[in-house]
PDB file of C-alpha atoms and ligand atoms in Angstrom:
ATOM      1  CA  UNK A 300     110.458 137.230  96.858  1.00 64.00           C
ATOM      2  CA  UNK A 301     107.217 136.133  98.277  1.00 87.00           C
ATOM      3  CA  UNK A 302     106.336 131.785  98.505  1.00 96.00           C
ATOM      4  CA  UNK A 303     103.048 130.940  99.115  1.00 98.00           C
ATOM      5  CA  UNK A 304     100.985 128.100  99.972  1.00 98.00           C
ATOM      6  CA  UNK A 305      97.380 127.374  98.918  1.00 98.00           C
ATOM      7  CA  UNK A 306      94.935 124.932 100.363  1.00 98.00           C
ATOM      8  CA  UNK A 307      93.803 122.094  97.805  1.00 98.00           C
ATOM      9  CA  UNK A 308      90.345 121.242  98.339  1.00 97.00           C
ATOM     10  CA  UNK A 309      87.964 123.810  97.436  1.00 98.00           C
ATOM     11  CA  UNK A 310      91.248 126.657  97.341  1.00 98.00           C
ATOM     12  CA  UNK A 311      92.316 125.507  94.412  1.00 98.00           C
ATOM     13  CA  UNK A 312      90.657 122.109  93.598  1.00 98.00           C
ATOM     14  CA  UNK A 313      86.773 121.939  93.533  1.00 98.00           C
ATOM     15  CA  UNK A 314      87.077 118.283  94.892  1.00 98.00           C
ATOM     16  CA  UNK A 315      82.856 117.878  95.888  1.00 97.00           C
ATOM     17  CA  UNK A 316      81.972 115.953  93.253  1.00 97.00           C
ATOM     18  CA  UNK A 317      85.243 113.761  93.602  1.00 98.00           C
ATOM     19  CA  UNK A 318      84.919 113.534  96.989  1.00 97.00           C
ATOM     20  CA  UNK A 319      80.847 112.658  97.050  1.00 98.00           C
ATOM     21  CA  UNK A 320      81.224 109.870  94.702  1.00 98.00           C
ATOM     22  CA  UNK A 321      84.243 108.140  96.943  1.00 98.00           C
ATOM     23  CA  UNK A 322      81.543 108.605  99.660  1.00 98.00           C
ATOM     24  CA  UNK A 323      78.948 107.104  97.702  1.00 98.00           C
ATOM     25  CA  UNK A 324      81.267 104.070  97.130  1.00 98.00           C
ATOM     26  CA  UNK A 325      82.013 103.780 101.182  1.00 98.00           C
ATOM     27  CA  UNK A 326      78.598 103.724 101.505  1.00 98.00           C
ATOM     28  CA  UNK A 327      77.523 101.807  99.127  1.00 98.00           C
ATOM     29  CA  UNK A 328      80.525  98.917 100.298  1.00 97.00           C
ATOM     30  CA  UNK A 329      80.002  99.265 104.262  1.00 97.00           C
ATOM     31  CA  UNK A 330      76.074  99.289 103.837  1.00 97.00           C
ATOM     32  CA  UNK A 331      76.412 102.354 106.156  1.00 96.00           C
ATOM     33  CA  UNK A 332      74.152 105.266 105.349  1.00 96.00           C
ATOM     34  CA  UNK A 333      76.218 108.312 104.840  1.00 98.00           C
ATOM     35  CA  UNK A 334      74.502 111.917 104.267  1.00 98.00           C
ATOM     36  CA  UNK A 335      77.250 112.804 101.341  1.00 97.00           C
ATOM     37  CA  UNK A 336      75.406 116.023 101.069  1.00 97.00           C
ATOM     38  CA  UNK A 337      76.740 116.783 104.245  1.00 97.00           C
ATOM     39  CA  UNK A 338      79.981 115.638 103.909  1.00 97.00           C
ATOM     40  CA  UNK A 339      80.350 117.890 101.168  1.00 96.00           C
ATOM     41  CA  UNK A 340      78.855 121.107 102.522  1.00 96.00           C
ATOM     42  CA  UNK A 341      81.987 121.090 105.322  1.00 96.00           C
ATOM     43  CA  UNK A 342      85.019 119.810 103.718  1.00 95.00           C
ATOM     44  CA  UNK A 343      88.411 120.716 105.054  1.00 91.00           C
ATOM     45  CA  UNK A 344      88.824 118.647 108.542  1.00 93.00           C
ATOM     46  CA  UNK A 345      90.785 115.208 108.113  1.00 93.00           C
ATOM     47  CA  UNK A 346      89.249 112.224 106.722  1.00 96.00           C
ATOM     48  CA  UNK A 347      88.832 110.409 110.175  1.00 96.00           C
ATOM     49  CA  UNK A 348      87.310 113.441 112.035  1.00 96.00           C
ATOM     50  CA  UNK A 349      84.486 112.975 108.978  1.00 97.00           C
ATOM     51  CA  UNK A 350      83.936 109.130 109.378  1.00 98.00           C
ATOM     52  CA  UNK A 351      83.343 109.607 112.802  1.00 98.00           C
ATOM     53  CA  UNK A 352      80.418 111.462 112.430  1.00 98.00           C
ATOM     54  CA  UNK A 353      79.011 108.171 110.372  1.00 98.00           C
ATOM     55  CA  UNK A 354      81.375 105.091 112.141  1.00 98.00           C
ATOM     56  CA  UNK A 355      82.140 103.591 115.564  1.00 97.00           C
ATOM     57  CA  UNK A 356      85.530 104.300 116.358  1.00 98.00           C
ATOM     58  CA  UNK A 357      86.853 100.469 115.547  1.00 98.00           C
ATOM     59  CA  UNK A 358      85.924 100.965 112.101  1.00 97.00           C
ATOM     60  CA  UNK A 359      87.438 104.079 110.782  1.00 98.00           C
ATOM     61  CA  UNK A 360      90.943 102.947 109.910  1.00 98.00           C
ATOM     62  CA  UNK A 361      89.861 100.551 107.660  1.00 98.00           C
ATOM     63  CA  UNK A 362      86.878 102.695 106.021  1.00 98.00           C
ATOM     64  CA  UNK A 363      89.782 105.318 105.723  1.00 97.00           C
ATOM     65  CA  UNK A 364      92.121 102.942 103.823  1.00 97.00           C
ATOM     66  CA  UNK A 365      89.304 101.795 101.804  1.00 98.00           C
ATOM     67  CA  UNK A 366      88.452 105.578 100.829  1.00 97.00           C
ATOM     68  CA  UNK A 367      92.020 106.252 100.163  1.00 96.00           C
ATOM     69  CA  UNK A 368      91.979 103.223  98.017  1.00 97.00           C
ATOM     70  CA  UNK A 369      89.129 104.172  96.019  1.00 97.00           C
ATOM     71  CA  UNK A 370      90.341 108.513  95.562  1.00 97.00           C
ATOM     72  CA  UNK A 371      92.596 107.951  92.968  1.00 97.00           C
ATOM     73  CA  UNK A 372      90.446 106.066  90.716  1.00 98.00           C
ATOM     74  CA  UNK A 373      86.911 107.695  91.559  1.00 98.00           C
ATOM     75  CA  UNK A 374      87.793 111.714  92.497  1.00 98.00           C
ATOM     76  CA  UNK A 375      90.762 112.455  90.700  1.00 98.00           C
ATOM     77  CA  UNK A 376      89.264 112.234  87.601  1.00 97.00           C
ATOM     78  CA  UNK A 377      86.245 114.046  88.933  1.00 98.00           C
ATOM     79  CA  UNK A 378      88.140 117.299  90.566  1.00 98.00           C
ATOM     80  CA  UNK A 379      87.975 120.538  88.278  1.00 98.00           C
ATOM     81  CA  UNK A 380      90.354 123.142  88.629  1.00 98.00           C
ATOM     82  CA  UNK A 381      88.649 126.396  90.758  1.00 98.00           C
ATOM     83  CA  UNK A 382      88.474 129.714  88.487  1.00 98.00           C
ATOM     84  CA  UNK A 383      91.485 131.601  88.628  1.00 98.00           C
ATOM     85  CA  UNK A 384      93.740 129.087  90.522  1.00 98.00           C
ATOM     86  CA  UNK A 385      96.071 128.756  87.479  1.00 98.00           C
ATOM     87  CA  UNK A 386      96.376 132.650  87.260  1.00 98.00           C
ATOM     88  CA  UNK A 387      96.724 132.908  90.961  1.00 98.00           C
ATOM     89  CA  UNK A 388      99.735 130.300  91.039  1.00 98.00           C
ATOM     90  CA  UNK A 389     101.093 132.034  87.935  1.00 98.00           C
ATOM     91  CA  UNK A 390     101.032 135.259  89.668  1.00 97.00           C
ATOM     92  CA  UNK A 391     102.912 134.418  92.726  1.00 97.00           C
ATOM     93  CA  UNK A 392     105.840 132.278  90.168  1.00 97.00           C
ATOM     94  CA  UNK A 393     105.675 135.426  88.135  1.00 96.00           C
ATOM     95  CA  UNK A 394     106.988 137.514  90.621  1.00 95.00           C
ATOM     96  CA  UNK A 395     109.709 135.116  91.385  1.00 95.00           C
ATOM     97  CA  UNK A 396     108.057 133.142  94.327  1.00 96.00           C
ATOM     98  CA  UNK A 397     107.425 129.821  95.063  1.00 97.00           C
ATOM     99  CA  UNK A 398     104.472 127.511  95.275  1.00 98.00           C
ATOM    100  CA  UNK A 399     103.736 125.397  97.975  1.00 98.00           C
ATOM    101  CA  UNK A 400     100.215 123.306  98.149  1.00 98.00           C
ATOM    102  CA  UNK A 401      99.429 122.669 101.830  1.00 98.00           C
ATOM    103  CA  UNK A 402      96.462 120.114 102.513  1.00 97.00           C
ATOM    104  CA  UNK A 403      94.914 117.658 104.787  1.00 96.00           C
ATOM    105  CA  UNK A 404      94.792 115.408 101.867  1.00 96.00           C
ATOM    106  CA  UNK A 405      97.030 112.888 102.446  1.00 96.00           C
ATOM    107  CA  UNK A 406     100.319 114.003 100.107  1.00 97.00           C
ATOM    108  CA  UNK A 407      99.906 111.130  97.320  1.00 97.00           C
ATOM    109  CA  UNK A 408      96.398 112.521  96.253  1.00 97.00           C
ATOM    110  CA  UNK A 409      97.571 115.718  96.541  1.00 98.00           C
ATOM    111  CA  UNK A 410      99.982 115.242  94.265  1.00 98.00           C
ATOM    112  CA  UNK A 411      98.270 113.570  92.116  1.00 98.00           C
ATOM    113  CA  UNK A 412      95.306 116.050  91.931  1.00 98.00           C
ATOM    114  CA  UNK A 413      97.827 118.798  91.278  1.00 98.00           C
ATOM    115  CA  UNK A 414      99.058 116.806  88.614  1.00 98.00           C
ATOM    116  CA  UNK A 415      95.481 116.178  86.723  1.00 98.00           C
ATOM    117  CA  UNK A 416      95.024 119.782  87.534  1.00 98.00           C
ATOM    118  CA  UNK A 417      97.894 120.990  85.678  1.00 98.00           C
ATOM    119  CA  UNK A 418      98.909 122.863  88.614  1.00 98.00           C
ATOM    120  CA  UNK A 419     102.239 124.250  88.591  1.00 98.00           C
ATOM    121  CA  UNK A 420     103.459 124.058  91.603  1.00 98.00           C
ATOM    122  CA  UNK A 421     107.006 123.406  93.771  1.00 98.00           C
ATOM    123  CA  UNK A 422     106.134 121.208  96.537  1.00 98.00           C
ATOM    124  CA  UNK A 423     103.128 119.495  98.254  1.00 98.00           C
ATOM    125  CA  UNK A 424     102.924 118.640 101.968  1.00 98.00           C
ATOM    126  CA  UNK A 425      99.803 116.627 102.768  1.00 97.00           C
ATOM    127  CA  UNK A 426      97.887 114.973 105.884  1.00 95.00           C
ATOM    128  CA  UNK A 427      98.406 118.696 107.756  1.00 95.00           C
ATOM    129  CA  UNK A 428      95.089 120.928 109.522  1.00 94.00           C
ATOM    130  CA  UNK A 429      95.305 123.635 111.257  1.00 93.00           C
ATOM    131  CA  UNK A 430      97.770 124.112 113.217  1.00 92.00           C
ATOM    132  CA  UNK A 431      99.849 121.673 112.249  1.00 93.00           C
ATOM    133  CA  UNK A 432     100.117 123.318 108.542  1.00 96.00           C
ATOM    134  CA  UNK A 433     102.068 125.878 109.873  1.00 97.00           C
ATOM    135  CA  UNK A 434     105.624 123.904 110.410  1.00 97.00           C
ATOM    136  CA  UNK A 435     104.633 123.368 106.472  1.00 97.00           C
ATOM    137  CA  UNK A 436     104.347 127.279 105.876  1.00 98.00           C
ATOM    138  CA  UNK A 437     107.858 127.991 108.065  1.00 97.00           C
ATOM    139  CA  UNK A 438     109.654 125.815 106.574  1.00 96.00           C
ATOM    140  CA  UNK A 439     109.207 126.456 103.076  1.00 97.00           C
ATOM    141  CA  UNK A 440     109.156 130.189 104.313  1.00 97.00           C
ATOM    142  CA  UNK A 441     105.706 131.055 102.709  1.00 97.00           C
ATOM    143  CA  UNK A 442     104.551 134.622 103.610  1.00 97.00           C
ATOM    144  CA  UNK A 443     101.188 134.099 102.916  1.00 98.00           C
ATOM    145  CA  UNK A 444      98.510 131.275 103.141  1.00 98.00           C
ATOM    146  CA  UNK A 445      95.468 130.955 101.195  1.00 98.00           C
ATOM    147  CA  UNK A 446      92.683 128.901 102.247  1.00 98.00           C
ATOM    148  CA  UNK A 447      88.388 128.843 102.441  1.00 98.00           C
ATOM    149  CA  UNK A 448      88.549 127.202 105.833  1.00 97.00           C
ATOM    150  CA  UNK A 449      88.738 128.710 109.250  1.00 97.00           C
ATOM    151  CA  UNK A 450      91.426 126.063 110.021  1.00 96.00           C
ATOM    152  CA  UNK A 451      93.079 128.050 107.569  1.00 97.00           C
ATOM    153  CA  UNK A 452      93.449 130.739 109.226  1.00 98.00           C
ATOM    154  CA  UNK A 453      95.301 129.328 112.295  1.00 97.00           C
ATOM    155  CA  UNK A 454      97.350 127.542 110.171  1.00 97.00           C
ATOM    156  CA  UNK A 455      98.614 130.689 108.704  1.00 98.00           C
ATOM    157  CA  UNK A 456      99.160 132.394 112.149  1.00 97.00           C
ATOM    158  CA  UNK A 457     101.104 129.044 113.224  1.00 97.00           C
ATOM    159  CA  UNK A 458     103.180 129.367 110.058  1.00 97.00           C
ATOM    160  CA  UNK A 459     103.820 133.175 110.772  1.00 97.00           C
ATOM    161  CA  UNK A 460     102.405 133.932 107.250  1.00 97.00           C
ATOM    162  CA  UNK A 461      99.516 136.431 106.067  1.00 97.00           C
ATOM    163  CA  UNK A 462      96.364 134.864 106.512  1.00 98.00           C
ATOM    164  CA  UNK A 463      94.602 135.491 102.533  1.00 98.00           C
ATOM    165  CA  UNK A 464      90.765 133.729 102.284  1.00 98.00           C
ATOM    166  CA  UNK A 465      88.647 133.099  99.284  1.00 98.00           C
ATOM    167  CA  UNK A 466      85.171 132.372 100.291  1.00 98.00           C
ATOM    168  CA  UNK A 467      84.749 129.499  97.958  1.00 98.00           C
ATOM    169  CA  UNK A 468      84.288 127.100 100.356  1.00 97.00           C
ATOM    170  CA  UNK A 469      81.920 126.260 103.636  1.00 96.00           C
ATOM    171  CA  UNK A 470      82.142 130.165 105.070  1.00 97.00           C
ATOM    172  CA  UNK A 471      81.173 133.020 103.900  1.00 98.00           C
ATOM    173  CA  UNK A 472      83.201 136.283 103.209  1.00 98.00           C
ATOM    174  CA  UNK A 473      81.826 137.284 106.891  1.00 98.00           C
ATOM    175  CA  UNK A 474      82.100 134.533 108.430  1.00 98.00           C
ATOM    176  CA  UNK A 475      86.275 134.599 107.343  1.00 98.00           C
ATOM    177  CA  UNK A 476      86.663 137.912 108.174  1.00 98.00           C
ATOM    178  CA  UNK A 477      85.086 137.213 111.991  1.00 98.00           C
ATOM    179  CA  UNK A 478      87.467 134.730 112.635  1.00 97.00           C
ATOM    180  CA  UNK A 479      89.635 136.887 112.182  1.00 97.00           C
ATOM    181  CA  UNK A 480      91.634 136.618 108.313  1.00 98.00           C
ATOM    182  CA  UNK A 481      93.939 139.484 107.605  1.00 98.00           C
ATOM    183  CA  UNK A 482      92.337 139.529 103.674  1.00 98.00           C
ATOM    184  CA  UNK A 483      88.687 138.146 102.960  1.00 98.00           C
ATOM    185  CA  UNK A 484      88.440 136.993  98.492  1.00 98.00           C
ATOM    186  CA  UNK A 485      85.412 136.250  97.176  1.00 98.00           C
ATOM    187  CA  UNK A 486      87.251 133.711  94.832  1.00 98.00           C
ATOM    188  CA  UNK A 487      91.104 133.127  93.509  1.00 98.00           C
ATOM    189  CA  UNK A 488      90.190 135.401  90.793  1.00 98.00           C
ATOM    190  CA  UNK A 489      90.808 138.709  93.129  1.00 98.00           C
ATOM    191  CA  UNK A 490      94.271 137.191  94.172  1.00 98.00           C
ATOM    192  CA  UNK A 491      96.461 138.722  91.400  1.00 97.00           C
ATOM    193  CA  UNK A 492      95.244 142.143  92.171  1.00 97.00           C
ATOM    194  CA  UNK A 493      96.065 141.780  96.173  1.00 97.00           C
ATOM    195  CA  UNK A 494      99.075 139.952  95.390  1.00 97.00           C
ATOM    196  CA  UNK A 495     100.347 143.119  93.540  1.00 95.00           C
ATOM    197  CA  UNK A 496      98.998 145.627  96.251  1.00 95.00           C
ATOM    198  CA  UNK A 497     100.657 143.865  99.234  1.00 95.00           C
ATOM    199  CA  UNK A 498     104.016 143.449  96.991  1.00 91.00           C
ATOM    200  CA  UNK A 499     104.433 146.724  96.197  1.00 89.00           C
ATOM    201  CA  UNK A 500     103.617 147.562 100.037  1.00 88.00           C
ATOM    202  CA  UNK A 501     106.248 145.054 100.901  1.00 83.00           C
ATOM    203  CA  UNK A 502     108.674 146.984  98.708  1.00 79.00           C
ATOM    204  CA  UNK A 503     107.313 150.147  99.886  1.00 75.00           C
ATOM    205  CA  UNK A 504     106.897 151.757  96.604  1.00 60.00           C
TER     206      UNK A 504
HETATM  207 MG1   MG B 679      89.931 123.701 101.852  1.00 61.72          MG
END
């Protein structure tokens, strides 16, 4: 049986529009001029490592409660579900594996994206990067990790799972495969396939 986790935001969520708009909002209520286009174009890193590139230090908890305040209402309803995320998921519970969503989103959202998502999955384990995703990984035992960040990848080798990519997100196929992913995806779409392949390797048939 092989569990695997999946990133949320741009993995399996397209979040940018979601995620611009709550931006806009921030912006709009601190009167502090925030390039969302840029925000957007390198998605992945916790919220507070983002505000800093806009706020003095004193003023990020607060802008990052107000932005968690505002998610639900404004990006939630605004996140689309990336192409073949459901038949990705459905793959893995096909074969008799579970599901585990792995994000720095913090695990409320999370849940609540999967939710307006429809995504069917076992557990969610938010406010994690890098690294620190991987005690996430063990402990669910997930062999594999899918993500479009280069975080991603380190959190897979901290989790001791198969590092899988989809380049969906802000690198490219080469960029992934530089820093060093054991499987490079152009999108979720080629997951099924792999997922197949590297079962029946498993199994050694
Ligand atoms: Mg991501």
């Amino acid at each position: 049986m092989h569990a695997v986790g999946f990133d949320l935001d741009l993995t399996l969520a397209d979040t940018r529009a979601g995620i611009a708009a709550v931006y806009e909002a921030l912006a709009a209520r601190l009167g502090v001029p925030i390039d969302v286009e840029t925000v957007v174009s390198r998605l992945g890193p916790p919220l507070e490592q983002e505000l800093a590139h806009w706020l003095p230090p004193e003023d990020i908890p607060a802008a990052a409660d107000l932005y968690r305040e505002l998610y639900a209402g404004i990006a939630v309803p605004a996140t689309t579900v990336m192409p073949g995320a459901h038949e990705a998921i459905d793959a893995v519970r096909g074969a008799g594996g579970g599901v585990i969503v792995v994000t720095g989103k913090n695990t409320r959202d999370a849940w609540r994206t999967v939710r307006a998502l429809g995504l069917n999955v076992d557990e969610v384990a938010g406010s994690v990067f890098g690294a620190g995703k991987g005690t996430a990984l063990a402990s669910f035992g997930a062999a594999a990790y899918v993500g479009d960040h280069v975080a991603d990848i380190a959190a897979a080798r901290a989790g001791g799972s198969v590092s899988v990519t989809v380049a969906t997100g802000p690198y490219t196929a080469g960029e992934l495969r530089e820093h060093g992913a054991d499987v490079v995806l152009a999108d979720l779409t080629e997951f099924g396939g792999w997922f197949r392949t590297w079962r029946a390797d498993a199994a050694g048939v």
